[in-house]
Each structure stands twice: as C-alpha cells, then as structure tokens.
CSV table of C-alpha atoms and ligand atoms in Angstrom, one decimal:
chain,number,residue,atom,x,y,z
L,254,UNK,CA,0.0,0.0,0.0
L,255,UNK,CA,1.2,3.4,-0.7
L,256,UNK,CA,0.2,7.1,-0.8
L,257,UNK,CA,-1.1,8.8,-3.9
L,258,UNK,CA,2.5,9.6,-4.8
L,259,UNK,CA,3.7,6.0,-4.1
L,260,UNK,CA,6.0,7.6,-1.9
L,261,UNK,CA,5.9,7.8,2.3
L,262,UNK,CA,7.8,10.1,4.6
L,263,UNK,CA,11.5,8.1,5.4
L,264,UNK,CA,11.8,8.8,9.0
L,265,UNK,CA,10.4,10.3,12.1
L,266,UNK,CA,11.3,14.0,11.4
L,267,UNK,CA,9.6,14.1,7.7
L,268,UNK,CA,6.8,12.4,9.5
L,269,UNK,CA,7.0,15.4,12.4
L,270,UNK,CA,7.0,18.0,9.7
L,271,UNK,CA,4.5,16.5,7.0
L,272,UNK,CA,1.8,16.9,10.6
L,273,UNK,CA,3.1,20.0,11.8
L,274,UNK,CA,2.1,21.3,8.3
L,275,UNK,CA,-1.2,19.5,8.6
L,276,UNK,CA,-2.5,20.6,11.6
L,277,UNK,CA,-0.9,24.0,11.7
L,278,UNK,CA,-0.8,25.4,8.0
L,279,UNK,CA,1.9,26.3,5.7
L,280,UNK,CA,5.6,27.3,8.1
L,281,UNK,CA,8.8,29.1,6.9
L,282,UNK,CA,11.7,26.2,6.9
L,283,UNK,CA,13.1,28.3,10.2
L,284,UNK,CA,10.2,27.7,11.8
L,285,UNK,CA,9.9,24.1,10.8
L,286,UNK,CA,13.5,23.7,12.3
L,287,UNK,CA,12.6,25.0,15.6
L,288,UNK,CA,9.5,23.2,16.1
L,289,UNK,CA,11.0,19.7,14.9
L,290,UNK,CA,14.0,20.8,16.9
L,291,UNK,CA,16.3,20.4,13.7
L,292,UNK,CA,19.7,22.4,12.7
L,293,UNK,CA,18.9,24.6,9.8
L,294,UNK,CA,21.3,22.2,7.9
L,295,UNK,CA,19.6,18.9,8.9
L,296,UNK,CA,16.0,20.2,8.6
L,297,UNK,CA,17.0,21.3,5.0
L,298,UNK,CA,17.5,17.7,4.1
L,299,UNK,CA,14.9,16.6,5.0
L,300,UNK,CA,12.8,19.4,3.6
L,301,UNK,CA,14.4,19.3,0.5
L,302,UNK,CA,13.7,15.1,0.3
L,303,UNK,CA,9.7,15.8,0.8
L,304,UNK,CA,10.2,18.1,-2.0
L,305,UNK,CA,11.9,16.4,-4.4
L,306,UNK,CA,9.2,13.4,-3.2
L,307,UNK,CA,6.2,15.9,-4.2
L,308,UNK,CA,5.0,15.6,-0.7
L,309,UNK,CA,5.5,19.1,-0.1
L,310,UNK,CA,5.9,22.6,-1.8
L,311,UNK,CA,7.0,25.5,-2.0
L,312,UNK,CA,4.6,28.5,-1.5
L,313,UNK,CA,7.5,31.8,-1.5
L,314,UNK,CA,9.8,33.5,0.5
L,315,UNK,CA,9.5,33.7,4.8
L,316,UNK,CA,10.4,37.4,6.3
L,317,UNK,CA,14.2,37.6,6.8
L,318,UNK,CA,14.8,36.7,10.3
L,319,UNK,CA,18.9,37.5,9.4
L,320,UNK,CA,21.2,35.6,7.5
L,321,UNK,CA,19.9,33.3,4.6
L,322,UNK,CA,16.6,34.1,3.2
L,323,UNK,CA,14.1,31.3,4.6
L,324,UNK,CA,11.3,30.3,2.1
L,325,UNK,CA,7.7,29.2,3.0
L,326,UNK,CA,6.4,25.6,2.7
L,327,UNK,CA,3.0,23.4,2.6
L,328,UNK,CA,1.4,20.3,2.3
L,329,UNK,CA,1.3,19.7,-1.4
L,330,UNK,CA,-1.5,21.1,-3.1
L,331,UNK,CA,-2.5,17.8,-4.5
L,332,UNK,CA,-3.5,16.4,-1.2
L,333,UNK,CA,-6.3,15.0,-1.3
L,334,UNK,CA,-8.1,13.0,1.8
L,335,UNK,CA,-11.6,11.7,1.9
L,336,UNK,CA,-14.3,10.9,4.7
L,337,UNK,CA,-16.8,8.4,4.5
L,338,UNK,CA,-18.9,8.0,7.6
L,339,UNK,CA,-21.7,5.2,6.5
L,340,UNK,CA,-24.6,5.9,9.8
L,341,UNK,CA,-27.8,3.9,10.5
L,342,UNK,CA,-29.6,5.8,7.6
L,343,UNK,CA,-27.1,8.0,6.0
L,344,UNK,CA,-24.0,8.2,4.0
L,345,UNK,CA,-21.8,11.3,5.1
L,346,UNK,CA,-19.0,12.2,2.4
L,347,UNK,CA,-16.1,14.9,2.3
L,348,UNK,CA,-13.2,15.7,0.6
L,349,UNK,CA,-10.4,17.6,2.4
L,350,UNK,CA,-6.7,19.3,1.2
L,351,UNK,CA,-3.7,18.3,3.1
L,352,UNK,CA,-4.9,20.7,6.4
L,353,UNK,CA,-7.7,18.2,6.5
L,354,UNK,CA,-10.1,21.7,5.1
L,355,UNK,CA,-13.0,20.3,3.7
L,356,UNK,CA,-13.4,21.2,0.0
L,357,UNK,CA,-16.4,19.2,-0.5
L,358,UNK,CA,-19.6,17.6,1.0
L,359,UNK,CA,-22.3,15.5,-0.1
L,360,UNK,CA,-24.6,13.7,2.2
L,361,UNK,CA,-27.2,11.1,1.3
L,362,UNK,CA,-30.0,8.6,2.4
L,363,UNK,CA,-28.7,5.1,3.1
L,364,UNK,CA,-30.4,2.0,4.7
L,365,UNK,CA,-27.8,-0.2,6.4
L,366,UNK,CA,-30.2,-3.2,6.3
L,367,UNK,CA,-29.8,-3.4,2.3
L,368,UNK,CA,-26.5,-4.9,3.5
L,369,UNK,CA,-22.8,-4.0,2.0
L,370,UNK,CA,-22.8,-4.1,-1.7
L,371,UNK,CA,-25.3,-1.9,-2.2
L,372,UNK,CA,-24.3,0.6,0.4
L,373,UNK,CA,-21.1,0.2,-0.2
L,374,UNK,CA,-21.7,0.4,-4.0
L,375,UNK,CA,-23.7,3.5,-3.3
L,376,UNK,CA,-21.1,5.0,-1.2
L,377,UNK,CA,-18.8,4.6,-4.1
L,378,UNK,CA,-21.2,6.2,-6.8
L,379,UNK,CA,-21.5,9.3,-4.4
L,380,UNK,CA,-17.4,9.1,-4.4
L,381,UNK,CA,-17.5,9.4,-8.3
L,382,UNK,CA,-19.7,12.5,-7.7
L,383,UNK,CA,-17.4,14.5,-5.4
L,384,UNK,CA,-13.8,13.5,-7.2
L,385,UNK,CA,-15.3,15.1,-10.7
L,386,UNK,CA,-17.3,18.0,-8.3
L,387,UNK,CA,-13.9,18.3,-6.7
L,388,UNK,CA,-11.3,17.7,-9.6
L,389,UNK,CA,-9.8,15.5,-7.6
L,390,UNK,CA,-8.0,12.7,-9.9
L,391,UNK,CA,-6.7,10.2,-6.9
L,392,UNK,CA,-7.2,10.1,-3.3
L,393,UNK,CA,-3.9,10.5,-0.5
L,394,UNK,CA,-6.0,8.4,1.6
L,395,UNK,CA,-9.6,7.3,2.9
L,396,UNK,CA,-11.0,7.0,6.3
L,397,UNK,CA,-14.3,4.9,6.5
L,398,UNK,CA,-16.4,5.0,10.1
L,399,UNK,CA,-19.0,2.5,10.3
L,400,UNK,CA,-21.5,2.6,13.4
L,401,UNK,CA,-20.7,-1.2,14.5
L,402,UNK,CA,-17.5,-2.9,15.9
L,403,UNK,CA,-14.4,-3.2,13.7
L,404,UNK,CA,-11.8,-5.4,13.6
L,405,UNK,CA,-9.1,-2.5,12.7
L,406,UNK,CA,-6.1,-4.4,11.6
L,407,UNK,CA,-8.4,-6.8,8.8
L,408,UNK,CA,-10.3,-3.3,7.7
L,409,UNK,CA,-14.2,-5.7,8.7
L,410,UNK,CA,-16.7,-5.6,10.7
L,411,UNK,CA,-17.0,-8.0,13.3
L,412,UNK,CA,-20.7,-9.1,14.6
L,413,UNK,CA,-21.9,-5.6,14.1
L,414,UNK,CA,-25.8,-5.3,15.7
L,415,UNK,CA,-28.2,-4.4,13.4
L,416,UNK,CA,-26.3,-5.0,10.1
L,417,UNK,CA,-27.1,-8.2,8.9
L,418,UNK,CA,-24.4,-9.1,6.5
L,419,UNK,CA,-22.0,-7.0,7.2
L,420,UNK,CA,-19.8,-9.3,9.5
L,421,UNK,CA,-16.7,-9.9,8.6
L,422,UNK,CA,-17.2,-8.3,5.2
L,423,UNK,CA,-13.7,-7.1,3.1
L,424,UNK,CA,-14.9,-2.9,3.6
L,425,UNK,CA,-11.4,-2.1,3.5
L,426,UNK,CA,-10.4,-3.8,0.5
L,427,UNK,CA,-13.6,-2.7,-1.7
L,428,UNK,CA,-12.5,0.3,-0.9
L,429,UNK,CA,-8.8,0.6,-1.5
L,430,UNK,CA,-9.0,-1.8,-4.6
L,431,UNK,CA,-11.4,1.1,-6.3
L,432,UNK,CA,-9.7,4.3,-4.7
L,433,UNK,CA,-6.1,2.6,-5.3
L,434,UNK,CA,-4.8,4.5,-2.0
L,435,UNK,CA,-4.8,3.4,1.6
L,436,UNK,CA,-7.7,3.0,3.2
L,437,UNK,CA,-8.6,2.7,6.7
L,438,UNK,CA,-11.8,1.7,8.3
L,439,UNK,CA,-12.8,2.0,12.2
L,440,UNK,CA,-15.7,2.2,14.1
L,441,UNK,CA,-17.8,5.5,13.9
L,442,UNK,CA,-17.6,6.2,18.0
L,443,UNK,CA,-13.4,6.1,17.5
L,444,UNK,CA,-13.4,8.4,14.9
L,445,UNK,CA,-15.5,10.9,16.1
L,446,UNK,CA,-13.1,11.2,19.3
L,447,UNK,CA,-10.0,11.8,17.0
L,448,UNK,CA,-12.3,14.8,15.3
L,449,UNK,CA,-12.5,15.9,18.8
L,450,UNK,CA,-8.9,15.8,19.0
L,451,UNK,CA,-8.0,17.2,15.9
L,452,UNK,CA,-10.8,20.2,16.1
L,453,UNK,CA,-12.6,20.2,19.0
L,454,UNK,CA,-13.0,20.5,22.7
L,455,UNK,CA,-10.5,18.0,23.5
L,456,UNK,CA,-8.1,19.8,21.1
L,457,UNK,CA,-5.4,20.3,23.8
L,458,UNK,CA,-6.3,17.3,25.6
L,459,UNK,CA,-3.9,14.1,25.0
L,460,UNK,CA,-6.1,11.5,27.0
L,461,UNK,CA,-9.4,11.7,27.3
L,462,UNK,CA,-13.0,9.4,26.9
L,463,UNK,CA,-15.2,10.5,23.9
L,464,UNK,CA,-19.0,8.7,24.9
L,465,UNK,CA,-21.1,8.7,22.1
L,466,UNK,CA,-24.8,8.4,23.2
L,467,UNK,CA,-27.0,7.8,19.8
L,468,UNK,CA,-28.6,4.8,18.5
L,469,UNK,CA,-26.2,2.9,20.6
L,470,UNK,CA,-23.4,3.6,23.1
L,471,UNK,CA,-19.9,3.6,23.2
L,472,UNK,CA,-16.4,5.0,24.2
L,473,UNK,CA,-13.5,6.1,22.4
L,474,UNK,CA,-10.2,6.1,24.4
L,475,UNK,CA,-7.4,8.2,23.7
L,476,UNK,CA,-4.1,7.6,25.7
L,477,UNK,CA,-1.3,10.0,24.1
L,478,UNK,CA,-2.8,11.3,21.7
L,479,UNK,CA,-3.9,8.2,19.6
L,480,UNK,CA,-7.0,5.7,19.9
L,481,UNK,CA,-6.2,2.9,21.9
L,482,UNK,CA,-8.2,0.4,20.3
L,483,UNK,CA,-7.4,-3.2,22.5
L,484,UNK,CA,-6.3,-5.7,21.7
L,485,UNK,CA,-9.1,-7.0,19.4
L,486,UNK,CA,-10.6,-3.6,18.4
L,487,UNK,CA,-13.7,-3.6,20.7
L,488,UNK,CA,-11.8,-1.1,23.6
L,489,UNK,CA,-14.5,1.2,24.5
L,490,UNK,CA,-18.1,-1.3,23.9
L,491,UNK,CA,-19.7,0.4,27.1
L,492,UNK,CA,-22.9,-0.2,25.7
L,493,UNK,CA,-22.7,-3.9,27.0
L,494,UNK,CA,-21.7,-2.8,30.5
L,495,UNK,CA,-24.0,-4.2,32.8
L,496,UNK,CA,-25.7,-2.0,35.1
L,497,UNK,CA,-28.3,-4.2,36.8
L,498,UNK,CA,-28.1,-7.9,37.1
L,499,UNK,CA,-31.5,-8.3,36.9
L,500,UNK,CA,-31.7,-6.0,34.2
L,501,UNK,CA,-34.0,-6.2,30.7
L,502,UNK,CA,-32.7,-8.3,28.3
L,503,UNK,CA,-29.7,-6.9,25.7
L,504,UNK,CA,-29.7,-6.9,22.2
L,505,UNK,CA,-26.7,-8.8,22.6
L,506,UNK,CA,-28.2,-11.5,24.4
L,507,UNK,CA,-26.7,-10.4,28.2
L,508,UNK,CA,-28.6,-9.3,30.6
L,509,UNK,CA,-28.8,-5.2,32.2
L,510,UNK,CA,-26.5,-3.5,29.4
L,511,UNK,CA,-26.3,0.0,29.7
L,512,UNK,CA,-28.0,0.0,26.0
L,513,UNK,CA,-31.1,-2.1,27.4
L,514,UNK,CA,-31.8,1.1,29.3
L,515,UNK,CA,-30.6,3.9,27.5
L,516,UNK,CA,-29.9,5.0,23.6
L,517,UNK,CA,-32.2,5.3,21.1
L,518,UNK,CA,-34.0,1.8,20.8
L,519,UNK,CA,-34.6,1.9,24.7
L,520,UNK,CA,-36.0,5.3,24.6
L,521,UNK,CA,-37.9,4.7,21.6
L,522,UNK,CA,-39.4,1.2,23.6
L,523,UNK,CA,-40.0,3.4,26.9
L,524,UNK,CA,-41.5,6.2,25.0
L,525,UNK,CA,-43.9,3.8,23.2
L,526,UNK,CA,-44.9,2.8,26.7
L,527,UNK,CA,-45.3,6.2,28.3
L,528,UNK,CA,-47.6,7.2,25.4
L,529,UNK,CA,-49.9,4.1,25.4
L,530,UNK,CA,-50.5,3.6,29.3
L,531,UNK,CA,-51.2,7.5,29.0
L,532,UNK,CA,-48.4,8.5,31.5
L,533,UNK,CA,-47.2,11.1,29.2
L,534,UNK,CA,-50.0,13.2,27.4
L,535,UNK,CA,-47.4,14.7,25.2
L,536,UNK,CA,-45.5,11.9,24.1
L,537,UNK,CA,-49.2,10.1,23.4
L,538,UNK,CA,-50.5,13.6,21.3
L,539,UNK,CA,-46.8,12.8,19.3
L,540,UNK,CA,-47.6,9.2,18.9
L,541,UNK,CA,-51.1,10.1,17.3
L,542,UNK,CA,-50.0,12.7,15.3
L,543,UNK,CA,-46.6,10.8,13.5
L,544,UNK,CA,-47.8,7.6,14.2
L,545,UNK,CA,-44.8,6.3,15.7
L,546,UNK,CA,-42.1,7.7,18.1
L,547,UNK,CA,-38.0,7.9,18.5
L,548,UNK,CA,-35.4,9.2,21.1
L,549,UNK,CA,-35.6,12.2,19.2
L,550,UNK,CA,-39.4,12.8,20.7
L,551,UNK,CA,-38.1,11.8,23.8
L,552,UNK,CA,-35.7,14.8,23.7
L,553,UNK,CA,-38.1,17.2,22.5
L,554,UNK,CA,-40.7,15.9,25.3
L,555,UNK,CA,-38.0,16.5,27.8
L,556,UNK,CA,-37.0,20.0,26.2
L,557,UNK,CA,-40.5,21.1,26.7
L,558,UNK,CA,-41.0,20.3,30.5
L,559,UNK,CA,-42.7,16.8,30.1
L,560,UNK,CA,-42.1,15.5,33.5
L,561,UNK,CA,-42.0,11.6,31.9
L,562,UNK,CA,-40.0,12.4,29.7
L,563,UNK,CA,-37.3,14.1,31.6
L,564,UNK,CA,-37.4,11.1,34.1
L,565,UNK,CA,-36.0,9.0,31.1
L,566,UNK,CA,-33.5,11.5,30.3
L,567,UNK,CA,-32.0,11.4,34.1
L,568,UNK,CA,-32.7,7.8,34.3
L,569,UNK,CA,-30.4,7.0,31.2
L,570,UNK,CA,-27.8,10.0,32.3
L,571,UNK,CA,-27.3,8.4,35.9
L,572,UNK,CA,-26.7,4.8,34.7
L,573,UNK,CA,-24.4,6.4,32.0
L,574,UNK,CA,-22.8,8.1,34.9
L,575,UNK,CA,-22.5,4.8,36.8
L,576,UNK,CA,-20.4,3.2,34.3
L,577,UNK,CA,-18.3,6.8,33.6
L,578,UNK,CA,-17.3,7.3,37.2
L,579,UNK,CA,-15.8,3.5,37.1
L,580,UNK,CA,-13.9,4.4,34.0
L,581,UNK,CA,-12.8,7.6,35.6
L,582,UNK,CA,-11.6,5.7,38.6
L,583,UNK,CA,-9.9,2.9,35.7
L,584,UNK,CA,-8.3,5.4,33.1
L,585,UNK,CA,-8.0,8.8,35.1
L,586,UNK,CA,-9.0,11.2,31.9
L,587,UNK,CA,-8.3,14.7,31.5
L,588,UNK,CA,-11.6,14.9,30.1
L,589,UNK,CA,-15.1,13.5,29.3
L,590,UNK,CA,-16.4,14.6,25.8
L,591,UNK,CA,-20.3,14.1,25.6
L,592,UNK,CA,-21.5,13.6,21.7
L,593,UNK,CA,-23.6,11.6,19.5
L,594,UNK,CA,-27.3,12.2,17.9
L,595,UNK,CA,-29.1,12.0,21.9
L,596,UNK,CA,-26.3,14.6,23.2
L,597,UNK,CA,-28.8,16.9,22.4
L,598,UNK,CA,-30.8,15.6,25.2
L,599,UNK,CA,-28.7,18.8,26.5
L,600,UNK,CA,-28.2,19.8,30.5
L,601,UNK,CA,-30.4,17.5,32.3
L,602,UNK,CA,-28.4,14.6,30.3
L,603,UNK,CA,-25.1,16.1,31.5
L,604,UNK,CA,-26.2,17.5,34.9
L,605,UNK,CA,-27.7,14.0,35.8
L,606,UNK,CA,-24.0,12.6,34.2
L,607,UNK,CA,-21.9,14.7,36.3
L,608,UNK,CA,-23.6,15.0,39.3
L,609,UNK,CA,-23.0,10.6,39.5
L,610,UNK,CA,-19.4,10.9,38.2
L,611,UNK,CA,-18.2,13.5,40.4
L,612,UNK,CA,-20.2,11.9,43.9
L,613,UNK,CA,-18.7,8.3,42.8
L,614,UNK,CA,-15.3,9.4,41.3
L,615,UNK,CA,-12.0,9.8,44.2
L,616,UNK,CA,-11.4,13.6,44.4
L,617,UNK,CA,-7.8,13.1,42.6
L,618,UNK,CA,-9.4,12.2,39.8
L,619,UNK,CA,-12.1,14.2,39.1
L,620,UNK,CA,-10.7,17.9,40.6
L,621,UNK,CA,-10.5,19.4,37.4
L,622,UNK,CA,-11.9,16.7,35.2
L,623,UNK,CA,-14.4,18.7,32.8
L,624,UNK,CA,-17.5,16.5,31.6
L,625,UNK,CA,-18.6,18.6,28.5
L,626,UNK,CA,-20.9,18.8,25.3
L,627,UNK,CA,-19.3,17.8,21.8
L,628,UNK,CA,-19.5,21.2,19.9
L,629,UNK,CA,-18.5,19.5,16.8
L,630,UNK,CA,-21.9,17.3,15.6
L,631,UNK,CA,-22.0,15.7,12.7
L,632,UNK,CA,-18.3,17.3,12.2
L,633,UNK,CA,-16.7,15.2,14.7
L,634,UNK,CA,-16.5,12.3,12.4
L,635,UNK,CA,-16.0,14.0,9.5
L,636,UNK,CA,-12.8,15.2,10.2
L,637,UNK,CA,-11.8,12.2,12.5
L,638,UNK,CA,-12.0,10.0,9.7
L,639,UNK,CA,-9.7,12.0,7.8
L,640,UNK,CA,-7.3,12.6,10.7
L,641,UNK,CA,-6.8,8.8,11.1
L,642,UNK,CA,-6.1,8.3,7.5
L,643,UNK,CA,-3.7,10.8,7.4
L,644,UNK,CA,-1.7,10.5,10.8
L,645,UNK,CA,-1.6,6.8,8.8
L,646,UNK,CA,0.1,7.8,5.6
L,647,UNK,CA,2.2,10.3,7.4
L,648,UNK,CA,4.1,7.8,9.0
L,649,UNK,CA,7.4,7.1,8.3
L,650,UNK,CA,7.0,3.3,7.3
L,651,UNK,CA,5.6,1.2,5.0
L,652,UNK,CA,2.5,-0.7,6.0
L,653,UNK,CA,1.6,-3.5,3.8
Z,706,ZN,ZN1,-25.8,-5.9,25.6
C-alpha cells in the first residue's frame, strides 16, 4: 500500500513535519527547524527530500529573520483526503486538502439493512460524484467509520448489531481496490473522538473518553494522543456494561446493558410505553400525530417540560454516569467529551452525568476533570476519519 505519490515520509522527522504542516498550516523552513528541533542544515535535508518526493511545496519567500533568506512551505496542493462515515440511515461524504479543510460535502439517504454491496456500491457512486465535483484525480487516503465494531487491523466488521451481512465483510479492501490509496476503516464512536482531538474541545487534551450516546453507546479512548483500540478492536463497547443484574434483556443476548436502558432503541421502547399507558400526554399527542415515536421525541418531550420524559433522560444519564465514574476511577482522563445524535438531550443529560461521576469518582481524579458537550456534531466524524487516515500515511514506514 502506498500514498497517492507512491512515496511515504522516510523517518520520524519528515513524518513530524508532514503533521506540523497538517494541523498547523503552511511554516517558513526556520520555523519548521525549531518546532521539529532540527539544525537549519539537517532540517533542509529533510525538507528538500519531501520536496523532491512531491509531498510538499513550495509557496515563496519567509520574512528575513537575518542571515539566509528562509522560504515558505505546505502540504502539497494535491492532497487530497476523503471521509466516509456510513450511519444507520445516511451516507456522510467529504473531501479535504492536506490541512484536512473540507473542500467538499455531499450527504445522502442510506439503509444499512440493504447490506454491504449496495451501500457500499452507493457509497462509491457518491465518491464518483465529489472526485469530478472536486477535480480530484486520486485520493492520499480514505478513512471509512462505520456505526458497528471493527476489527481495525483486517479493515471488517465484526458481529456488528443491526447489520445483517456486514460481519466480517472485506470494507477495507472494496475500498482501497477502487480508490487505489490506503484505506482505513474504524468504528464511527473512535473516529469521532480523534475529530475531537483534531478540532474540538478535547483539542489540547492528549487523553481523554469520547461517549457517544445515539442509537447505541460507546467510548472512544485516547491515551497519548492516539485511539487505543485493544487488543481486538472492541476497547470502549460500554454499551454492553452491565448496570443491573437483573436488568431487561440486551440486544446482545446479556442481561442489564447500559444499552437495554438507555440509547435510542430503549428510549424509543419506553416512549412507546409512556404514550400508550397514558403517562405522558405529550409523548401520546406525538404518537397520534406521527404515528410512531424515536429518542428524538423523547428529547423534545423533555426539552418542553414533560415531567416523563425528563425522568428518562435522568434515568439514562445516571446509569451512563454509573459506568463513567468507574472508567474515571480505571483510566484517570483529562476529560469527558459528551456527543452523539441524543447529546442533544442537552443539560439535564449532563447534569444527571456529572452529578453521579463526580459523587462516585476519588477527588484526585475528578478535581479538574471537565464532563462537557461535543460542539462538533456531525463534524466530529468527519474530520476524525480523515485525521486517522492521514496520521496513517504520514508515517514514516511502509504498511503493507
Ligand atoms: Zn448488551
């Protein structure tokens, strides 16, 4: 596997410098050498390899800072990395330059169900669409996010719920062998934490938990800077956490998940019940309006004082809390980042989260431990997916 060029960076400090361009913009060769910690002599080595390599260019001269005139580099123009985040019901697809800017967007109806060659086929259809929208001729690099478990390393799913034939099926390599660049393919809930890291609240953060609360639930760990993934991929399933032993029955065939009680398939089951029995006149005046209800009711229920309503929102915040504040304890983050289609669900969901995290949590661990709303949205992933791919090809070796 190799980049668009066929070429990769040859050792750490072209790998330091292709990223500092990335997530910092365009940087005089002076600059470069301070921040890579470089003699002007060695870091014009290396500089002038990722040039002669196409990798980087040129863009003019620096301000004089005495002595030789420095000159003003950037990613290569060329660059070109794409997004595709594949959802429950949607396809989510963008193009970005080498600073990971997106150039291009195009978002359609999906249905997972239909399985993966015809969403996968349809994926690549809308691909076609943005590289001749875009002029791009050949991708740097694609990051796919899926909403299901991944095994990372083989590029498949693995038993993903919901998905019925998707296990274990080659994503990665439909992918690469119709882009002809690297490809990588992760879980949805991983990428979206990198996106926090790249651009969002966790920007400065190097280890952190990003919870996802949508459809499902789940946790993306970052230690260092990176995901940590485990050792089979599945680091970060909290949605299968089990919160009562004598709990509702799972999806997954265990007994008192986390996901049994909260996420959008509980809330939908609960709201269907508050509305029939009666116990909630507005959620029943939704239900015989639409005809049918979602989590997304539930949040508007809540938004608008429904006292039923809200009780599900603190109900599902608290047990979400209950399994944070052992994390907290486990993994000691700088951070909890909040995101995910039912984040919306807003302060009572994160009042209900922090007030059990910080009571349950060791002082030491919590003291300034901020518990906080994604800003990103739908962004988080879009960019995380590209930030994975490219941290990937910006590495100097040569993956096969
Ligand atoms: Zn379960």
């Amino acid at each position: 596997m190799t980049n668009v060029l066929g070429v990769w960076p040859e050792n750490p400090h072209q790998s330091q410098v292709l990223r500092l361009l990335r997530d910092d913009g365009a940087a005089s060769r002076a600059e470069l050498g301070d921040a890579v910690g470089l003699s002007r002599s060695k870091v014009a080595t290396e500089l002038d390899r990722l040039l002669e390599r196409g990798l980087i260019e040129t863009v003019g001269p620096a301000a004089s800072r005495g002595g030789r005139r420095s000159s003003i580099v950037r990613i290569a123009a060329a660059t070109r990395f794409l997004s595709v985040n594949i959802g429950a019901t949607t396809i989510d697809l963008a193009v970005t330059d080498g600073e990971l800017r997106v150039l291009s967007r195009v978002t359609e109806h999906t249905e997972l169900r239909q399985g993966p060659t015809t969403v996968i086929g349809q994926a690549l259809e809308l691909i076609n669409k943005v590289r001749a929208d875009s002029g791009t001729t050949r991708f740097t690099g694609a990051g796919i996010g899926i909403p299901g478990p991944v095994s990372f390393r083989e590029g498949v799913p693995v038993s993903p719920p919901f998905m019925p034939g998707w296990h274990r099926f080659p994503v990665r390599e439909m992918f690469s062998t119709e882009l002809g660049c690297p490809v990588l393919v992760d879980n949805d809930v991983n990428i979206m934490a990198l996106g926090e890291k790249h651009a969002g609240i966790a920007k400065s953060f190097d280890d952190f938990l990003f919870v996802k609360i949508g459809a499902g639930i789940g946790a993306g760990i970052v230690v260092g800077g990176a995901v940590y993934r485990g050792a089979n991929g599945c680091a970060g399933d909290i949605g299968h956490t089990a919160v009562d032993a004598n709990g509702p029955v799972c999806v997954c065939g265990n007994v008192g998940c986390l996901e049994a009680y909260f996420g959008g398939a509980a809330l939908t089951r609960d709201a269907l019940a508050a509305a029939r029995t009666g116990r909630s006149d507005h959620l029943a005046d939704q239900l015989a309006q639409a005809g049918t209800l979602s989590a997304v009711d539930v949040a508007h229920a809540a938004a608008a004082g429904d006292p039923v309503a809200i009780g599900m929102v603190r109900d599902g915040g608290r047990r979400v809390g209950q399994v944070l504040a052992g994390l907290v304890s486990f993994f000691n983050p700088g951070m909890i980042v909040i995101g995910g289609g039912l984040a919306g669900m807003g302060h009572a969901l994160l009042a209900e989260i922090r007030g059990v995290v910080y009571r349950a949590s060791l002082p030491l661990a919590t003291g300034d431990m901020p518990i906080v709303l994604s800003e990103m949205g739908d962004q988080a992933g879009l960019v995380g997916a590209t930030r994975m791919v490219s941290d990937h090809v910006f590495t100097a070796s040569t993956p096969t």
